[in-house]
Coordinates of N, CA and C in Angstrom, one line a residue:
Chain V
G1 N 0.8 -1.2 0.0 CA 0.0 0.0 0.0 C 0.8 1.2 0.0
N2 N 0.2 2.4 0.0 CA 0.9 3.7 0.0 C 1.4 4.0 1.4
S3 N 2.5 4.6 1.4 CA 3.0 5.1 2.7 C 3.9 6.3 2.6
V4 N 4.0 7.0 3.7 CA 4.9 8.2 3.7 C 5.8 8.1 4.9
T5 N 7.0 8.4 4.7 CA 8.0 8.4 5.8 C 8.7 9.7 5.8
Q6 N 8.6 10.4 7.0 CA 9.2 11.7 7.1 C 10.1 11.7 8.3
M7 N 11.0 12.7 8.3 CA 12.0 12.8 9.3 C 11.4 12.9 10.7
E8 N 11.9 12.1 11.6 CA 11.4 12.1 13.0 C 11.9 13.4 13.7
G9 N 11.0 13.9 14.5 CA 11.4 15.1 15.3 C 11.7 14.7 16.7
P10 N 11.7 15.7 17.6 CA 11.5 17.1 17.2 C 12.8 17.7 16.6
V11 N 12.6 18.7 15.8 CA 13.7 19.5 15.2 C 13.7 20.9 15.9
T12 N 14.9 21.3 16.3 CA 15.1 22.6 16.9 C 16.2 23.3 16.2
L13 N 15.8 24.5 15.7 CA 16.8 25.3 15.0 C 16.8 26.8 15.6
S14 N 17.8 27.4 15.3 CA 17.9 28.9 15.6 C 17.2 29.7 14.5
E15 N 16.7 30.8 14.9 CA 16.1 31.7 13.9 C 17.2 32.0 12.7
E16 N 16.7 32.1 11.5 CA 17.4 32.3 10.3 C 18.2 31.1 9.8
A17 N 18.1 30.0 10.5 CA 18.8 28.8 10.0 C 18.1 28.2 8.8
F18 N 18.8 27.4 8.1 CA 18.2 26.7 6.9 C 17.5 25.4 7.4
L19 N 16.3 25.2 6.8 CA 15.5 24.0 7.3 C 15.4 23.0 6.1
T20 N 15.5 21.8 6.5 CA 15.1 20.7 5.6 C 14.4 19.6 6.4
I21 N 13.2 19.3 6.0 CA 12.5 18.2 6.6 C 12.3 17.1 5.5
N22 N 12.9 16.0 5.7 CA 12.9 14.9 4.7 C 11.5 14.2 4.6
C23 N 11.1 13.9 3.4 CA 9.9 13.1 3.2 C 10.1 12.2 2.0
T24 N 9.9 10.9 2.2 CA 9.9 10.0 1.1 C 8.6 9.2 1.1
Y25 N 8.3 8.6 -0.1 CA 7.0 8.0 -0.2 C 7.2 6.6 -0.9
T26 N 6.2 5.8 -0.7 CA 6.1 4.5 -1.4 C 4.7 4.5 -2.0
A27 N 4.6 4.3 -3.3 CA 3.3 4.3 -3.9 C 3.4 3.6 -5.3
T28 N 2.4 3.0 -5.7 CA 2.3 2.5 -7.1 C 1.8 3.6 -8.0
G29 N 2.6 4.1 -8.9 CA 2.2 5.2 -9.7 C 2.7 6.5 -9.2
Y30 N 2.1 7.6 -9.6 CA 2.6 8.9 -9.4 C 1.5 9.7 -8.6
P31 N 1.6 9.7 -7.3 CA 0.6 10.4 -6.5 C 0.8 11.9 -6.5
S32 N -0.2 12.7 -6.0 CA 0.0 14.1 -5.6 C 0.6 14.1 -4.2
L33 N 1.5 15.1 -4.0 CA 2.2 15.2 -2.8 C 1.9 16.5 -2.1
F34 N 1.9 16.5 -0.8 CA 1.4 17.6 0.0 C 2.3 17.8 1.2
W35 N 2.4 19.0 1.7 CA 2.9 19.4 3.0 C 1.8 20.1 3.7
Y36 N 1.4 19.6 4.9 CA 0.4 20.3 5.8 C 1.2 20.8 7.0
V37 N 0.7 21.9 7.6 CA 1.3 22.5 8.8 C 0.2 22.7 9.8
Q38 N 0.6 22.4 11.1 CA -0.4 22.6 12.2 C 0.3 23.5 13.2
Y39 N -0.1 24.7 13.2 CA 0.4 25.7 14.2 C -0.3 25.4 15.6
P40 N 0.4 25.8 16.7 CA -0.1 25.5 18.0 C -1.6 25.9 18.2
G41 N -2.4 25.0 18.6 CA -3.8 25.3 18.9 C -4.7 25.5 17.6
E42 N -4.2 25.1 16.5 CA -5.0 25.3 15.2 C -5.1 23.9 14.5
G43 N -6.0 23.9 13.5 CA -6.1 22.7 12.7 C -5.0 22.7 11.6
L44 N -4.9 21.5 11.0 CA -4.0 21.4 9.9 C -4.4 22.3 8.7
Q45 N -3.4 22.8 8.1 CA -3.7 23.6 6.9 C -2.7 23.3 5.8
L46 N -3.2 23.3 4.6 CA -2.3 23.0 3.5 C -1.2 24.1 3.3
L47 N 0.0 23.6 3.3 CA 1.2 24.5 3.1 C 1.6 24.7 1.6
L48 N 1.7 23.5 1.0 CA 2.0 23.5 -0.4 C 1.8 22.1 -1.0
K49 N 1.8 22.0 -2.3 CA 1.5 20.7 -2.9 C 2.2 20.7 -4.3
A50 N 2.3 19.5 -4.8 CA 2.8 19.2 -6.2 C 2.1 18.0 -6.7
T51 N 1.7 18.1 -8.0 CA 0.8 17.1 -8.5 C 1.5 16.2 -9.6
K52 N 2.7 16.6 -10.0 CA 3.4 15.7 -11.0 C 4.9 15.9 -10.8
A53 N 5.7 15.0 -11.4 CA 7.1 14.9 -11.2 C 7.7 16.2 -11.7
D54 N 8.7 16.7 -10.9 CA 9.5 17.9 -11.1 C 8.8 19.2 -10.8
D55 N 7.5 19.1 -10.4 CA 6.8 20.2 -9.9 C 7.4 20.7 -8.6
K56 N 7.4 22.0 -8.4 CA 7.9 22.6 -7.2 C 6.7 23.3 -6.6
G57 N 6.3 23.0 -5.3 CA 5.3 23.7 -4.6 C 6.0 24.7 -3.7
S58 N 5.4 25.9 -3.5 CA 6.0 26.9 -2.7 C 5.0 27.7 -2.0
N59 N 5.3 28.2 -0.8 CA 4.4 29.0 -0.1 C 5.1 29.5 1.2
K60 N 4.9 30.8 1.5 CA 5.4 31.3 2.8 C 6.9 31.1 2.9
G61 N 7.7 31.1 1.8 CA 9.1 30.9 1.8 C 9.5 29.4 1.9
F62 N 8.6 28.5 2.0 CA 8.8 27.1 2.0 C 8.8 26.6 0.5
E63 N 9.6 25.6 0.2 CA 9.6 24.9 -1.1 C 9.7 23.4 -0.9
A64 N 9.2 22.7 -1.9 CA 9.4 21.3 -2.0 C 9.2 20.9 -3.4
T65 N 10.2 20.0 -3.9 CA 10.2 19.6 -5.3 C 9.8 18.1 -5.3
Y66 N 8.9 17.7 -6.2 CA 8.5 16.4 -6.4 C 9.6 15.6 -7.2
R67 N 10.3 14.8 -6.6 CA 11.4 14.0 -7.2 C 11.0 12.6 -7.4
K68 N 10.7 12.3 -8.6 CA 10.2 10.9 -9.0 C 11.3 9.9 -8.8
E69 N 12.6 10.3 -9.2 CA 13.7 9.3 -9.2 C 14.1 8.9 -7.8
T70 N 13.8 9.8 -6.8 CA 14.2 9.4 -5.4 C 12.9 9.3 -4.6
T71 N 11.8 9.3 -5.2 CA 10.4 9.3 -4.5 C 10.5 10.1 -3.2
S72 N 10.8 11.4 -3.4 CA 11.0 12.3 -2.3 C 10.2 13.6 -2.5
F73 N 10.0 14.3 -1.4 CA 9.3 15.6 -1.5 C 9.8 16.4 -0.2
H74 N 11.0 16.7 -0.2 CA 11.6 17.3 1.0 C 11.2 18.7 1.1
L75 N 10.9 19.2 2.3 CA 10.5 20.5 2.6 C 11.7 21.4 3.0
E76 N 11.8 22.5 2.4 CA 13.0 23.4 2.7 C 12.6 24.8 2.9
K77 N 13.3 25.5 3.7 CA 13.2 27.0 3.8 C 14.5 27.6 4.1
G78 N 14.9 28.6 3.5 CA 16.2 29.2 3.6 C 16.5 29.9 4.9
S79 N 15.5 30.5 5.5 CA 15.7 31.2 6.7 C 14.5 31.2 7.6
V80 N 14.5 30.3 8.6 CA 13.3 30.1 9.4 C 13.1 31.2 10.4
Q81 N 11.8 31.4 10.8 CA 11.4 32.4 11.8 C 10.8 31.7 13.0
V82 N 10.7 32.4 14.1 CA 10.0 31.8 15.3 C 8.6 31.4 14.9
S83 N 8.0 32.1 14.1 CA 6.6 31.9 13.7 C 6.4 30.6 12.9
D84 N 7.5 30.0 12.4 CA 7.4 28.8 11.7 C 7.3 27.5 12.6
S85 N 7.4 27.8 13.9 CA 7.3 26.7 14.9 C 5.9 26.0 14.8
A86 N 5.9 24.7 14.5 CA 4.7 24.0 14.2 C 5.0 22.6 14.0
V87 N 3.9 21.8 13.7 CA 4.1 20.4 13.3 C 3.9 20.3 11.8
Y88 N 4.7 19.7 11.1 CA 4.7 19.6 9.6 C 4.4 18.1 9.2
F89 N 3.4 17.9 8.3 CA 3.0 16.6 7.9 C 3.2 16.5 6.4
C90 N 3.8 15.5 5.9 CA 3.9 15.1 4.5 C 2.8 14.2 4.2
A91 N 2.2 14.3 3.0 CA 1.0 13.4 2.7 C 1.0 13.2 1.2
L92 N 0.3 12.1 0.8 CA 0.1 11.8 -0.6 C -1.3 11.3 -0.8
N93 N -1.8 11.5 -2.1 CA -3.0 10.8 -2.5 C -3.0 10.7 -4.0
F94 N -4.0 9.8 -4.5 CA -4.2 9.7 -5.9 C -5.6 10.2 -6.2
G95 N -5.7 11.2 -7.0 CA -7.0 11.8 -7.4 C -7.8 12.2 -6.2
N96 N -9.0 11.6 -6.1 CA -9.9 11.9 -5.0 C -9.9 10.9 -3.9
E97 N -8.9 10.1 -3.9 CA -8.8 9.1 -2.8 C -8.3 9.8 -1.5
K98 N -8.4 9.0 -0.4 CA -8.0 9.6 0.9 C -6.5 9.9 0.9
L99 N -6.2 10.9 1.8 CA -4.8 11.2 2.0 C -4.1 10.2 2.9
T100 N -2.9 9.9 2.6 CA -2.0 9.1 3.5 C -1.0 10.0 4.1
F101 N -0.9 10.1 5.4 CA -0.1 11.1 6.1 C 1.2 10.4 6.6
G102 N 2.2 11.2 6.8 CA 3.4 10.8 7.6 C 3.1 11.1 9.0
T103 N 4.0 10.8 9.9 CA 3.8 10.9 11.3 C 4.0 12.3 11.9
G104 N 4.4 13.2 11.0 CA 4.6 14.6 11.5 C 5.9 14.8 12.1
T105 N 6.4 16.1 11.9 CA 7.7 16.5 12.4 C 7.5 17.8 13.2
R106 N 7.8 17.8 14.5 CA 7.6 19.0 15.2 C 8.8 19.9 15.1
L107 N 8.6 21.1 14.7 CA 9.7 22.1 14.5 C 9.6 23.2 15.5
T108 N 10.7 23.4 16.2 CA 10.8 24.6 17.1 C 11.9 25.5 16.7
I109 N 11.6 26.7 16.6 CA 12.6 27.7 16.2 C 12.8 28.6 17.4
I110 N 14.1 28.7 17.8 CA 14.4 29.5 19.0 C 15.1 30.8 18.5
P111 N 14.7 31.9 19.2 CA 15.2 33.3 18.8 C 16.7 33.3 19.0
Chain P
S1 N -12.2 28.6 0.7 CA -11.7 28.0 1.9 C -12.9 27.6 2.8
A2 N -12.6 27.1 4.0 CA -13.7 26.7 4.9 C -13.1 26.9 6.3
V3 N -14.0 27.3 7.2 CA -13.6 27.5 8.6 C -14.4 26.4 9.4
I4 N -13.7 25.6 10.2 CA -14.2 24.5 10.9 C -14.1 24.7 12.3
S5 N -15.2 24.5 13.1 CA -15.1 24.6 14.5 C -15.5 23.2 15.1
Q6 N -14.6 22.8 16.1 CA -14.9 21.5 16.7 C -15.1 21.8 18.2
K7 N -16.0 21.0 18.8 CA -16.2 21.0 20.2 C -16.4 19.6 20.7
P8 N -15.8 19.3 21.9 CA -14.9 20.1 22.7 C -13.5 20.1 22.1
S9 N -12.8 21.1 22.6 CA -11.4 21.1 22.1 C -10.5 20.1 22.9
R10 N -10.9 19.8 24.1 CA -10.3 18.8 24.8 C -11.2 18.3 25.9
D11 N -11.0 17.1 26.4 CA -11.8 16.5 27.5 C -11.0 15.4 28.1
I12 N -11.3 15.1 29.3 CA -10.8 14.0 30.1 C -12.0 13.1 30.4
C13 N -11.9 11.9 30.0 CA -13.1 11.0 30.1 C -12.8 9.8 30.9
Q14 N -13.8 9.2 31.5 CA -13.6 7.9 32.3 C -13.8 6.7 31.4
R15 N -13.1 5.7 31.7 CA -13.2 4.4 30.9 C -14.7 4.0 30.9
G16 N -15.1 3.5 29.8 CA -16.5 3.0 29.7 C -17.6 4.0 29.3
T17 N -17.2 5.3 29.3 CA -18.2 6.3 28.9 C -18.1 6.6 27.4
S18 N -19.0 7.4 26.9 CA -19.0 7.8 25.5 C -18.9 9.3 25.4
L19 N -18.3 9.8 24.4 CA -18.2 11.3 24.2 C -18.5 11.6 22.7
T20 N -19.3 12.6 22.5 CA -19.7 13.1 21.1 C -18.9 14.3 20.8
I21 N -18.3 14.3 19.7 CA -17.5 15.5 19.2 C -18.3 16.1 18.1
Q22 N -18.4 17.4 18.1 CA -19.2 18.2 17.1 C -18.3 18.9 16.1
C23 N -18.7 19.0 14.9 CA -17.9 19.6 13.9 C -18.9 20.5 13.1
Q24 N -18.6 21.8 13.1 CA -19.5 22.8 12.4 C -18.6 23.5 11.3
V25 N -19.2 23.6 10.1 CA -18.5 24.2 9.0 C -19.2 25.5 8.6
D26 N -18.5 26.5 8.2 CA -19.1 27.8 7.8 C -19.7 27.8 6.4
S27 N -19.6 26.7 5.7 CA -20.2 26.6 4.4 C -20.7 25.2 4.1
Q28 N -21.5 25.1 3.1 CA -22.1 23.7 2.8 C -21.0 22.9 2.1
V29 N -20.8 21.7 2.6 CA -19.8 20.8 1.9 C -20.4 19.5 1.8
T30 N -20.0 18.8 0.7 CA -20.5 17.5 0.5 C -19.8 16.4 1.3
M31 N -18.5 16.5 1.4 CA -17.8 15.4 2.0 C -17.1 15.9 3.3
M32 N -17.4 15.2 4.4 CA -16.7 15.5 5.7 C -16.0 14.2 6.1
F33 N -14.9 14.4 6.7 CA -14.0 13.3 7.1 C -13.7 13.4 8.6
W34 N -13.6 12.2 9.2 CA -13.1 12.2 10.6 C -11.8 11.4 10.7
Y35 N -10.8 12.1 11.3 CA -9.4 11.5 11.4 C -9.1 11.3 12.9
R36 N -8.2 10.4 13.2 CA -7.7 10.2 14.5 C -6.2 10.3 14.4
Q37 N -5.6 11.0 15.4 CA -4.2 11.1 15.5 C -3.8 10.6 16.9
Q38 N -3.3 9.4 17.0 CA -2.8 8.9 18.3 C -1.5 9.4 18.6
P39 N -1.1 9.4 19.8 CA 0.2 10.0 20.2 C 1.4 9.5 19.4
G40 N 2.1 10.3 18.8 CA 3.3 9.9 18.1 C 3.0 9.2 16.7
Q41 N 1.7 9.2 16.3 CA 1.3 8.5 15.1 C 0.9 9.5 14.1
S42 N 0.7 9.0 12.8 CA 0.2 9.9 11.8 C -1.3 9.9 11.9
L43 N -1.9 10.8 11.1 CA -3.4 10.9 11.0 C -3.9 9.6 10.3
T44 N -5.0 9.1 10.9 CA -5.6 7.9 10.3 C -7.1 8.2 10.0
L45 N -7.5 8.0 8.8 CA -8.9 8.3 8.5 C -9.8 7.2 9.2
I46 N -10.8 7.7 9.9 CA -11.8 6.8 10.5 C -12.9 6.5 9.6
A47 N -13.5 7.6 9.0 CA -14.7 7.4 8.2 C -14.9 8.7 7.4
T48 N -15.7 8.5 6.3 CA -16.2 9.6 5.5 C -17.7 9.7 5.7
A49 N -18.1 10.9 6.0 CA -19.5 11.2 6.2 C -20.1 12.0 5.2
N50 N -21.1 11.5 4.4 CA -21.8 12.2 3.4 C -23.2 12.5 3.9
Q51 N -23.8 13.6 3.6 CA -25.1 13.9 4.1 C -26.1 13.1 3.3
G52 N -27.0 12.5 4.1 CA -28.1 11.7 3.5 C -27.8 10.2 3.3
S53 N -26.6 9.8 3.7 CA -26.2 8.4 3.6 C -25.4 8.0 4.8
E54 N -25.3 6.7 4.9 CA -24.5 6.1 6.0 C -23.0 6.5 5.8
A55 N -22.3 6.7 6.9 CA -20.9 6.9 6.8 C -20.1 5.7 6.3
T56 N -19.1 5.9 5.6 CA -18.2 4.9 5.1 C -17.0 4.8 6.0
Y57 N -16.8 3.6 6.6 CA -15.7 3.4 7.6 C -14.5 2.7 6.9
E58 N -13.4 3.1 7.4 CA -12.1 2.5 6.9 C -11.9 1.2 7.7
S59 N -11.0 0.5 7.1 CA -10.6 -0.8 7.8 C -10.1 -0.6 9.2
G60 N -10.7 -1.4 10.1 CA -10.3 -1.3 11.5 C -11.2 -0.4 12.3
F61 N -12.2 0.3 11.7 CA -13.1 1.2 12.4 C -14.5 0.7 12.1
V62 N -15.4 0.7 13.2 CA -16.7 0.2 13.0 C -17.7 1.2 13.6
I63 N -19.0 1.1 13.0 CA -20.0 2.0 13.4 C -20.4 1.9 14.9
D64 N -20.3 0.7 15.4 CA -20.7 0.6 16.8 C -19.8 1.4 17.8
K65 N -18.5 1.4 17.4 CA -17.5 2.1 18.2 C -17.5 3.6 17.9
F66 N -17.7 4.0 16.6 CA -17.6 5.4 16.2 C -18.8 5.8 15.4
P67 N -20.0 5.8 16.0 CA -21.1 6.2 15.3 C -21.0 7.7 14.8
I68 N -21.5 8.0 13.6 CA -21.3 9.3 13.0 C -22.7 9.8 12.6
S69 N -23.0 11.0 12.8 CA -24.2 11.6 12.2 C -23.8 12.7 11.3
R70 N -24.7 12.9 10.3 CA -24.4 14.0 9.3 C -25.8 14.5 8.9
P71 N -26.4 15.3 9.8 CA -27.8 15.7 9.5 C -28.0 16.8 8.4
N72 N -26.9 17.5 8.1 CA -27.0 18.5 7.1 C -25.6 18.8 6.5
L73 N -25.6 19.7 5.6 CA -24.3 19.9 4.8 C -23.3 20.8 5.6
T74 N -23.6 21.2 6.8 CA -22.6 22.0 7.5 C -22.3 21.4 8.9
F75 N -22.7 20.2 9.2 CA -22.6 19.7 10.6 C -22.4 18.2 10.6
S76 N -21.6 17.8 11.5 CA -21.4 16.3 11.7 C -21.0 16.1 13.2
T77 N -21.3 14.9 13.7 CA -20.8 14.5 15.0 C -20.1 13.1 14.9
L78 N -19.1 12.9 15.7 CA -18.5 11.6 15.9 C -18.6 11.3 17.3
T79 N -19.1 10.1 17.6 CA -19.1 9.6 19.0 C -18.1 8.5 19.2
V80 N -17.3 8.6 20.3 CA -16.4 7.6 20.6 C -17.1 6.8 21.8
S81 N -17.4 5.6 21.5 CA -18.3 4.8 22.5 C -17.4 3.9 23.3
N82 N -17.9 3.7 24.5 CA -17.3 2.8 25.5 C -15.8 2.9 25.5
M83 N -15.4 4.1 25.9 CA -14.0 4.5 25.7 C -13.0 3.7 26.6
S84 N -11.8 3.5 26.1 CA -10.8 2.9 26.9 C -9.5 3.8 26.7
P85 N -8.5 3.6 27.5 CA -7.3 4.4 27.4 C -6.7 4.4 26.0
E86 N -6.9 3.4 25.3 CA -6.4 3.3 23.9 C -7.1 4.3 22.9
D87 N -8.2 4.8 23.3 CA -8.9 5.8 22.5 C -8.4 7.2 22.8
S88 N -7.4 7.4 23.7 CA -6.9 8.7 23.9 C -6.1 9.1 22.6
S89 N -6.6 10.2 22.0 CA -6.1 10.7 20.7 C -6.6 12.1 20.5
I90 N -6.1 12.6 19.4 CA -6.7 13.8 18.9 C -7.7 13.4 17.7
Y91 N -8.9 13.9 17.8 CA -9.8 13.5 16.7 C -10.1 14.8 15.9
L92 N -9.9 14.7 14.6 CA -10.0 15.9 13.7 C -11.1 15.7 12.7
C93 N -11.8 16.8 12.5 CA -12.8 16.8 11.5 C -12.2 17.5 10.3
S94 N -12.6 17.1 9.1 CA -12.0 17.7 7.9 C -13.1 17.7 6.8
V95 N -12.9 18.8 5.9 CA -13.9 18.9 4.8 C -13.1 19.1 3.5
E96 N -13.7 18.7 2.5 CA -13.1 18.9 1.2 C -13.8 20.0 0.4
V97 N -13.1 21.0 0.0 CA -13.6 22.1 -0.8 C -13.1 21.9 -2.2
A98 N -14.0 21.9 -3.2 CA -13.6 21.7 -4.6 C -13.0 23.0 -5.1
L99 N -11.9 22.8 -5.9 CA -11.2 23.9 -6.5 C -11.7 24.0 -8.0
R100 N -11.4 25.0 -8.7 CA -11.8 25.2 -10.0 C -11.2 24.1 -10.9
Q101 N -10.0 23.6 -10.6 CA -9.4 22.6 -11.5 C -10.0 21.2 -11.2
G102 N -10.9 21.1 -10.3 CA -11.5 19.8 -10.1 C -11.0 19.1 -8.8
A103 N -9.7 19.3 -8.6 CA -9.2 18.6 -7.4 C -9.6 19.4 -6.1
G104 N -9.8 18.7 -5.1 CA -10.3 19.3 -3.8 C -9.1 19.6 -2.9
E105 N -9.4 20.5 -2.0 CA -8.4 20.8 -0.9 C -9.0 20.5 0.4
L106 N -8.3 19.8 1.3 CA -8.8 19.5 2.6 C -8.6 20.6 3.6
F107 N -9.6 20.9 4.4 CA -9.4 21.9 5.5 C -9.8 21.1 6.8
F108 N -9.0 21.4 7.8 CA -9.2 20.7 9.1 C -9.6 21.6 10.2
G109 N -10.4 21.0 11.1 CA -10.6 21.7 12.4 C -9.4 21.6 13.3
E110 N -9.5 22.3 14.4 CA -8.3 22.3 15.3 C -8.1 21.1 16.1
G111 N -9.1 20.2 16.0 CA -9.0 18.9 16.7 C -9.6 18.9 18.1
S112 N -10.0 17.7 18.5 CA -10.5 17.5 19.9 C -9.6 16.5 20.6
R113 N -8.9 16.9 21.6 CA -7.9 16.1 22.3 C -8.6 15.3 23.5
L114 N -8.8 14.0 23.3 CA -9.4 13.2 24.4 C -8.4 12.4 25.1
T115 N -8.5 12.5 26.4 CA -7.7 11.6 27.3 C -8.7 10.8 28.1
V116 N -8.4 9.4 28.0 CA -9.3 8.5 28.7 C -8.5 7.9 29.9
L117 N -9.1 8.0 31.1 CA -8.4 7.5 32.3 C -8.9 6.1 32.6

């Protein structure tokens, strides 16, 4: 079946540091890939997505590129801020099928 | 977009009791979903609730344990029945909003954190 494996947390970085949260997937075919973010006390919200190979999703300074050859969708940001502290979930789906989520990575940014 | 309100946001429950979680959406939506997030685990889909029909449960989840109501296009409830400590989780309501390109986007409530003693 489909599965998503993402970097285990927690991850703690200093403000303005470079961020990478790794995400790899296992699926038959070419799914759509997503990153969701959950800020403290809030529900999950879509951060970015990519629907085909080599697509790059981007939002709020975050980027992730759909790499078919490595079945990866790593999340990156060049300079993190304290407000980026949250839990980040990688996910995939095919068309209108249900989302398959990773376990989430808790990110804490310290001033 | 969609704004989703869940109640309660958190609760502490006794073993053997049942608790109903409410989910209210600020717009009419066709599909509503209930997820569970156990400590240190990923989100797991419990069931899909469509208005006017029985909920569709995922493997490992049954109606007797997690009865769901969907009385209209803006509201749903999930009941966790006969709770045990293993039911301690965050339960999330989610809705799908269709985009112009046809693919939908999921919006989530803030979750209901249940602790069963």
